[in-house]
XYZ file of C-alpha atoms in Angstrom:
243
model
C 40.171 -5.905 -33.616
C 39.281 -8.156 -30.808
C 35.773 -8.561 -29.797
C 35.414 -8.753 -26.020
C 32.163 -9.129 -23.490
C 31.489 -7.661 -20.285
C 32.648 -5.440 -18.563
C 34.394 -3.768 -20.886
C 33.496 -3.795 -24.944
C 36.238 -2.163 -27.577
C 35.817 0.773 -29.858
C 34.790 -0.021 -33.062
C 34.737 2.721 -35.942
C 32.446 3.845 -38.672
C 34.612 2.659 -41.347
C 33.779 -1.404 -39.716
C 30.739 -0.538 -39.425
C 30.309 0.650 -43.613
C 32.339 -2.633 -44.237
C 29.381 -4.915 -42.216
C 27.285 -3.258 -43.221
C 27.854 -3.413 -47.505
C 29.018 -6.910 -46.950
C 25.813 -8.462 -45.168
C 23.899 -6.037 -48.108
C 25.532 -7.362 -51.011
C 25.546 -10.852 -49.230
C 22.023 -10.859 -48.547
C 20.784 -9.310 -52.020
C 22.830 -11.466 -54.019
C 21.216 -14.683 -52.046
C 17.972 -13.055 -52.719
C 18.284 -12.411 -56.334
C 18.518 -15.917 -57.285
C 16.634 -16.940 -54.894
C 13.922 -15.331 -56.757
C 14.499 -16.886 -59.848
C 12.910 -20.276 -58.345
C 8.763 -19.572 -58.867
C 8.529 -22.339 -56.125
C 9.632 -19.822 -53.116
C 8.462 -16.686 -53.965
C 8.192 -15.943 -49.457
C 11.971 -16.640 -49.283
C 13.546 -13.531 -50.131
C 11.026 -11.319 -48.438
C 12.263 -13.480 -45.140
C 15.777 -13.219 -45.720
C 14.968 -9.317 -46.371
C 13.361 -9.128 -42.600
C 16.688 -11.143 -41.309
C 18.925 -8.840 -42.978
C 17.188 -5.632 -41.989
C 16.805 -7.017 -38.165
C 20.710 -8.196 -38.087
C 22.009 -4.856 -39.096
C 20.046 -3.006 -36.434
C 20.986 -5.633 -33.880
C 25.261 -4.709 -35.150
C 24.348 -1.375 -34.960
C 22.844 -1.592 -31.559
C 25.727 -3.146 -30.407
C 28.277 -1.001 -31.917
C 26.479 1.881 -30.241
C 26.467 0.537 -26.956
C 30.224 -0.499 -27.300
C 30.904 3.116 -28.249
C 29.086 4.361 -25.448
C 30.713 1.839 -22.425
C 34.070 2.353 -24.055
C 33.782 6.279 -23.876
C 33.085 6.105 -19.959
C 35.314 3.625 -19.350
C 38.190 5.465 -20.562
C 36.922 8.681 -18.815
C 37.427 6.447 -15.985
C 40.542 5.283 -16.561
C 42.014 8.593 -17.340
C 40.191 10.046 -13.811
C 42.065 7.166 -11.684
C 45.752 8.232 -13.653
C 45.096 11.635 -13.049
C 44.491 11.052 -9.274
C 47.377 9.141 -8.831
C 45.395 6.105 -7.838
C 46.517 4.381 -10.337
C 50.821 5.169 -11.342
C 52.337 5.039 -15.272
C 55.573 3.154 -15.925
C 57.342 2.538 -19.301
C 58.001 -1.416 -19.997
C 61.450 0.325 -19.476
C 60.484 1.172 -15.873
C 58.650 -1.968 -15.105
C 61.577 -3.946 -16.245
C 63.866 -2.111 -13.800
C 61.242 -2.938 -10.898
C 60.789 -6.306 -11.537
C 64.447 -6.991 -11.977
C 66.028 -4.422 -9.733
C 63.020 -4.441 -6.841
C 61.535 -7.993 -7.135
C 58.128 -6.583 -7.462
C 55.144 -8.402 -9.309
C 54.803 -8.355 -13.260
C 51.221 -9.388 -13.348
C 49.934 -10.117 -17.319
C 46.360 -9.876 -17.681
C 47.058 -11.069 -21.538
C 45.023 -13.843 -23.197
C 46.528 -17.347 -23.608
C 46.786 -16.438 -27.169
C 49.131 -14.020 -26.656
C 51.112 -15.896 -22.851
C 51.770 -19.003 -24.974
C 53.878 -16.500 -27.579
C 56.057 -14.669 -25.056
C 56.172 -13.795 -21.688
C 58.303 -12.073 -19.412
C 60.310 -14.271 -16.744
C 58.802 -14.540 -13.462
C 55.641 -13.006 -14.132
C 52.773 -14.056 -12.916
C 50.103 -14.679 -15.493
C 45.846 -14.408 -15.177
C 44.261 -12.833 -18.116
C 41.328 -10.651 -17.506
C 39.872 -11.725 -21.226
C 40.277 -15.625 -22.247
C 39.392 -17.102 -25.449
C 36.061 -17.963 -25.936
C 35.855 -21.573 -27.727
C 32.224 -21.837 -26.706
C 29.825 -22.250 -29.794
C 26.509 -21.538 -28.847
C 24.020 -18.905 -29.964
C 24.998 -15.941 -27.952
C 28.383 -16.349 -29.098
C 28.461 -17.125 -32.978
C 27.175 -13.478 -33.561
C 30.101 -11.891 -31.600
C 32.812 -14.744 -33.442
C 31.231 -13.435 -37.010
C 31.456 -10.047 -36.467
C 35.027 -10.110 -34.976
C 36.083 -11.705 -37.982
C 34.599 -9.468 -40.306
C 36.197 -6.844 -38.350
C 39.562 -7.736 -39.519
C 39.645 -11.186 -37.152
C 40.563 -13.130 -40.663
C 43.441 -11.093 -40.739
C 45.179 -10.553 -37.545
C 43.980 -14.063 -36.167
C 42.700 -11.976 -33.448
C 40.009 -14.551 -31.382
C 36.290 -13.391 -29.636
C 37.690 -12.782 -25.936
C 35.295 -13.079 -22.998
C 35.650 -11.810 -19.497
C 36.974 -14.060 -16.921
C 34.816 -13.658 -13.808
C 36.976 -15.245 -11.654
C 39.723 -13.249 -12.167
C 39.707 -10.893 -9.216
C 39.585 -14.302 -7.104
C 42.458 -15.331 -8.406
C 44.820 -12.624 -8.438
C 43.397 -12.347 -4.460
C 44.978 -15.506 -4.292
C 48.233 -14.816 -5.132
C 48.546 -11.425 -4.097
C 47.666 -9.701 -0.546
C 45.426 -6.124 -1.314
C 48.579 -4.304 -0.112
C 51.044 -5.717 -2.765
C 52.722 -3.322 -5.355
C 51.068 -4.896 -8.701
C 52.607 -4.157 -11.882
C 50.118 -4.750 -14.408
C 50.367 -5.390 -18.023
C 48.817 -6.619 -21.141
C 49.953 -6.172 -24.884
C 48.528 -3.169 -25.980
C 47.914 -1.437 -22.717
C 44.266 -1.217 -22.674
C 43.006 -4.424 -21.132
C 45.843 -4.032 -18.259
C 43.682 -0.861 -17.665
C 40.598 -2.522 -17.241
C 42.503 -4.892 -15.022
C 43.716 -2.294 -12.987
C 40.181 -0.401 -12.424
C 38.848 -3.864 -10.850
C 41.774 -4.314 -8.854
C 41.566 -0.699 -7.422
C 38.270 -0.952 -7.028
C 38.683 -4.487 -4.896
C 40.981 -3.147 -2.639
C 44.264 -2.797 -4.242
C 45.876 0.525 -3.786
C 49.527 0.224 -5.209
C 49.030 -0.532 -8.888
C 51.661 0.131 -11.740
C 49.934 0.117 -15.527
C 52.889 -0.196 -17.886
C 52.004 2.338 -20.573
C 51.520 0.895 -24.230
C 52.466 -2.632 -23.062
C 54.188 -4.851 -24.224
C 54.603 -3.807 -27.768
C 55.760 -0.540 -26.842
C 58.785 -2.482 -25.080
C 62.652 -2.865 -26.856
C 64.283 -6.352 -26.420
C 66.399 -5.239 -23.468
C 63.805 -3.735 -21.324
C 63.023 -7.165 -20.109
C 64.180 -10.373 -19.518
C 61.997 -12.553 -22.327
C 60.866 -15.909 -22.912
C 59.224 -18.132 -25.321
C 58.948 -18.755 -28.963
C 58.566 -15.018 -30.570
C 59.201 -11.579 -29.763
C 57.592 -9.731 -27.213
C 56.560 -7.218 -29.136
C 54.817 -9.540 -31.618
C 52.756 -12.029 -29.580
C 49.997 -9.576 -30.288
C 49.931 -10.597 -34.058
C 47.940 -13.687 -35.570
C 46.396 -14.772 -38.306
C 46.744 -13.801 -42.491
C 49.261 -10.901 -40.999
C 51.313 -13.866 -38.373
C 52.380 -16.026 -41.880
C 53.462 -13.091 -44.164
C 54.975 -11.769 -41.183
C 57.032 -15.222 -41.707
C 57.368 -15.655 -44.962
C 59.640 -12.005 -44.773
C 61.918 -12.899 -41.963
């Protein structure tokens, strides 16, 4: 599961949260078991103790608050749906629009997921980007995602672009009908609360994105499937190895 920053965090589960939690344990306690075999640093494993104790409240502090922004923010979402203020399509219906009525495909995806697939003539400015940056307020977030299954869908750490809104103003007047679209569905939600909340009153949010699409519900291009851009990592090569 991806890990992204601000504005909007994802849901993690308690079953992650066991599986941090026993591997940092059994990580730690095995370091400090034979580190206590060495009479010549007898403080070390009382440190690395401390560390472990204080890292596991800081996950669990942050798992909390994740839990808690994601619970409003889909209370949100589902408010602005229910209102109208924000309108469903199926990829289905989006294709017809953007092939039938010329309207605007915009994908709020990742460039991990663009550079896979994409449909033609969208317009593309993800709301999350990769995060290559290796400082110490990200390593924490990197670690985690991978331990939260990163190693096996090649899934990066994603952090919010806060340009984004400028740019989509910059292609797109506030009146424009804006389909918007990511792979899963959720981060084109996100997307779409910003942009209604900047102005923009005729959004489309394809429902279940891209991966809920069939090959002839839009007009494709690049390297893979639509359906699979959203797949990396351990998962990506057996995928492979079967076809």
């Amino acid at each position: 599961m991806e890990a992204l920053s601000l504005p909007i965090n994802t849901l993690t589960n308690s079953s992650a949260k066991q599986h941090i939690y026993l591997s940092a344990s059994s990580n730690y306690a095995s370091l400090s078991s034979s580190l206590q075999l060495n009479p010549s640093l007898p403080t070390r494993p009382l440190t690395l103790r401390k560390s472990a104790v204080r890292v596991q409240a800081e996950n669990e502090d942050f798992e909390l608050k994740q839990m808690r922004d994601m619970a409003a923010a889909r209370k949100r979402w589902e408010a602005l749906i229910r209102d109208g203020k924000i309108k469903v399509l199926t990829p289905r219906e989006a294709g017809y629009a953007v092939q039938l009525s010329n309207k605007p495909l915009l994908d709020v995806r990742p460039s991990n997921e663009h550079k896979k697939a994409w449909v033609r003539a969208s317009t593309w400015i993800p709301i999350f980007d990769v995060d290559n940056k290796l400082d110490f307020g990200t390593i924490p977030r990197k670690v985690t995602s991978f331990v939260m299954g990163g190693w096996w869908s090649g899934m990066p750490t994603l952090s919010y672009d806060s340009q984004f809104l400028a740019k989509v103003e910059e292609k797109f007047p506030k009146d424009a009908e804006l389909i918007v679209v990511c792979q899963k569905g959720l981060r084109s939600l996100a997307a779409c609360e910003l942009l209604y909340n900047a102005g923009y009153k005729n959004l489309f949010w394809v429902q279940g994105g891209y991966e809920a699409a069939e090959e002839e519900d839009l007009i494709v291009e690049g390297p893979m499937p639509l359906k699979f851009a959203g797949i990396g990592g351990v998962s990506e090569f057996l995928g492979k190895l079967k076809r």
